[in-house]
């Protein structure tokens, strides 16, 4: 390595420039090839997805799972409405309720 550095130092500036340019062009060519491979791979995946007629990343829920998620969403909406009403009428933040919540937090439940 030291010999090469000495050779480069003895090299005229034009030769050093030519060597750097060659290295840069080689690296740029390698980068272009890599980018092209990635693009081709992505295009192949898109074509495969189109051939399958659906996106590769997808899920389908059974009727039971769909109804369960809908029921959970309705339950959640009802609970949010209950909490909103309790917050507005002041019953959400009473001392007993806060004490029970603190006990559950501290006990790890």
C-alpha positions as YAML, in Angstrom:
chain: A
units: angstrom
residues:
- id: 1
  name: UNK
  ca: [0.00, 0.00, 0.00]
- id: 2
  name: UNK
  ca: [2.79, 2.36, 0.87]
- id: 3
  name: UNK
  ca: [4.49, 1.68, -2.46]
- id: 4
  name: UNK
  ca: [1.29, 2.47, -4.34]
- id: 5
  name: UNK
  ca: [0.87, 5.72, -2.42]
- id: 6
  name: UNK
  ca: [4.44, 6.66, -3.29]
- id: 7
  name: UNK
  ca: [3.81, 5.78, -6.91]
- id: 8
  name: UNK
  ca: [0.69, 7.95, -6.92]
- id: 9
  name: UNK
  ca: [2.58, 10.82, -5.36]
- id: 10
  name: UNK
  ca: [5.22, 10.51, -8.10]
- id: 11
  name: UNK
  ca: [2.52, 10.27, -10.76]
- id: 12
  name: UNK
  ca: [1.79, 13.42, -12.75]
- id: 13
  name: UNK
  ca: [-1.55, 15.04, -11.84]
- id: 14
  name: UNK
  ca: [-3.08, 14.11, -15.20]
- id: 15
  name: UNK
  ca: [-2.38, 10.41, -14.60]
- id: 16
  name: UNK
  ca: [-3.83, 10.57, -11.08]
- id: 17
  name: UNK
  ca: [-6.91, 12.28, -12.48]
- id: 18
  name: UNK
  ca: [-7.26, 9.58, -15.14]
- id: 19
  name: UNK
  ca: [-6.95, 6.82, -12.54]
- id: 20
  name: UNK
  ca: [-9.55, 8.46, -10.27]
- id: 21
  name: UNK
  ca: [-11.86, 8.95, -13.20]
- id: 22
  name: UNK
  ca: [-11.55, 5.27, -14.15]
- id: 23
  name: UNK
  ca: [-12.30, 4.16, -10.59]
- id: 24
  name: UNK
  ca: [-15.30, 6.50, -10.42]
- id: 25
  name: UNK
  ca: [-16.64, 5.29, -13.76]
- id: 26
  name: UNK
  ca: [-16.25, 1.67, -12.68]
- id: 27
  name: UNK
  ca: [-18.13, 2.31, -9.43]
- id: 28
  name: UNK
  ca: [-20.85, 4.22, -11.25]
- id: 29
  name: UNK
  ca: [-21.26, 1.36, -13.71]
- id: 30
  name: UNK
  ca: [-21.58, -1.10, -10.82]
- id: 31
  name: UNK
  ca: [-24.20, 1.13, -9.19]
- id: 32
  name: UNK
  ca: [-26.17, 1.41, -12.44]
- id: 33
  name: UNK
  ca: [-26.13, -2.39, -12.77]
- id: 34
  name: UNK
  ca: [-27.37, -2.79, -9.19]
- id: 35
  name: UNK
  ca: [-30.16, -0.27, -9.72]
- id: 36
  name: UNK
  ca: [-31.20, -2.01, -12.92]
- id: 37
  name: UNK
  ca: [-31.29, -5.41, -11.16]
- id: 38
  name: UNK
  ca: [-33.50, -3.94, -8.42]
- id: 39
  name: UNK
  ca: [-35.83, -2.39, -11.00]
- id: 40
  name: UNK
  ca: [-36.07, -5.67, -12.90]
- id: 41
  name: UNK
  ca: [-36.84, -7.54, -9.69]
- id: 42
  name: UNK
  ca: [-39.58, -5.07, -8.76]
- id: 43
  name: UNK
  ca: [-41.04, -5.31, -12.26]
- id: 44
  name: UNK
  ca: [-41.05, -9.12, -12.02]
- id: 45
  name: UNK
  ca: [-42.89, -8.94, -8.68]
- id: 46
  name: UNK
  ca: [-45.47, -6.55, -10.14]
- id: 47
  name: UNK
  ca: [-45.98, -8.84, -13.14]
- id: 48
  name: UNK
  ca: [-46.37, -11.82, -10.84]
- id: 49
  name: UNK
  ca: [-48.96, -9.95, -8.78]
- id: 50
  name: UNK
  ca: [-50.86, -8.99, -11.92]
- id: 51
  name: UNK
  ca: [-50.81, -12.60, -13.11]
- id: 52
  name: UNK
  ca: [-52.25, -13.68, -9.78]
- id: 53
  name: UNK
  ca: [-54.93, -11.03, -10.09]
- id: 54
  name: UNK
  ca: [-54.34, -9.54, -6.67]
- id: 55
  name: UNK
  ca: [-51.64, -7.84, -4.66]
- id: 56
  name: UNK
  ca: [-49.01, -10.12, -3.17]
- id: 57
  name: UNK
  ca: [-49.55, -8.68, 0.32]
- id: 58
  name: UNK
  ca: [-53.18, -9.38, 1.07]
- id: 59
  name: UNK
  ca: [-55.35, -11.26, 3.50]
- id: 60
  name: UNK
  ca: [-58.87, -12.58, 3.36]
- id: 61
  name: UNK
  ca: [-61.04, -12.91, 6.46]
- id: 62
  name: UNK
  ca: [-63.57, -15.65, 6.95]
- id: 63
  name: UNK
  ca: [-67.19, -14.69, 7.55]
- id: 64
  name: UNK
  ca: [-66.79, -15.47, 11.25]
- id: 65
  name: UNK
  ca: [-63.69, -13.28, 11.53]
- id: 66
  name: UNK
  ca: [-65.39, -10.46, 9.64]
- id: 67
  name: UNK
  ca: [-68.42, -10.53, 11.92]
- id: 68
  name: UNK
  ca: [-66.18, -10.70, 14.99]
- id: 69
  name: UNK
  ca: [-64.24, -7.61, 13.91]
- id: 70
  name: UNK
  ca: [-67.47, -5.76, 13.16]
- id: 71
  name: UNK
  ca: [-68.85, -6.70, 16.59]
- id: 72
  name: UNK
  ca: [-65.63, -5.57, 18.27]
- id: 73
  name: UNK
  ca: [-65.81, -2.25, 16.42]
- id: 74
  name: UNK
  ca: [-69.40, -1.73, 17.57]
- id: 75
  name: UNK
  ca: [-68.48, -2.63, 21.17]
- id: 76
  name: UNK
  ca: [-65.57, -0.22, 21.01]
- id: 77
  name: UNK
  ca: [-67.80, 2.57, 19.69]
- id: 78
  name: UNK
  ca: [-70.30, 1.95, 22.49]
- id: 79
  name: UNK
  ca: [-67.54, 2.00, 25.11]
- id: 80
  name: UNK
  ca: [-66.12, 5.25, 23.71]
- id: 81
  name: UNK
  ca: [-69.56, 6.83, 23.87]
- id: 82
  name: UNK
  ca: [-70.00, 5.66, 27.48]
- id: 83
  name: UNK
  ca: [-66.62, 7.11, 28.45]
- id: 84
  name: UNK
  ca: [-67.34, 10.36, 26.62]
- id: 85
  name: UNK
  ca: [-70.68, 10.73, 28.46]
- id: 86
  name: UNK
  ca: [-69.05, 9.90, 31.80]
- id: 87
  name: UNK
  ca: [-66.33, 12.45, 31.13]
- id: 88
  name: UNK
  ca: [-68.87, 15.14, 30.32]
- id: 89
  name: UNK
  ca: [-71.03, 14.52, 33.37]
- id: 90
  name: UNK
  ca: [-68.02, 14.25, 35.68]
- id: 91
  name: UNK
  ca: [-68.55, 10.67, 36.80]
- id: 92
  name: UNK
  ca: [-65.48, 9.42, 34.96]
- id: 93
  name: UNK
  ca: [-63.06, 11.07, 37.36]
- id: 94
  name: UNK
  ca: [-64.59, 10.35, 40.77]
- id: 95
  name: UNK
  ca: [-62.27, 9.39, 43.63]
- id: 96
  name: UNK
  ca: [-63.40, 5.75, 43.90]
- id: 97
  name: UNK
  ca: [-62.86, 5.10, 40.21]
- id: 98
  name: UNK
  ca: [-59.41, 6.73, 40.26]
- id: 99
  name: UNK
  ca: [-58.46, 4.73, 43.39]
- id: 100
  name: UNK
  ca: [-59.50, 1.44, 41.71]
- id: 101
  name: UNK
  ca: [-57.50, 2.35, 38.59]
- id: 102
  name: UNK
  ca: [-54.44, 3.18, 40.69]
- id: 103
  name: UNK
  ca: [-54.73, -0.11, 42.58]
- id: 104
  name: UNK
  ca: [-54.92, -2.06, 39.32]
- id: 105
  name: UNK
  ca: [-51.88, -0.23, 37.95]
- id: 106
  name: UNK
  ca: [-49.85, -0.89, 41.06]
- id: 107
  name: UNK
  ca: [-50.89, -4.53, 41.36]
- id: 108
  name: UNK
  ca: [-50.10, -5.20, 37.67]
- id: 109
  name: UNK
  ca: [-53.62, -6.30, 36.66]
...
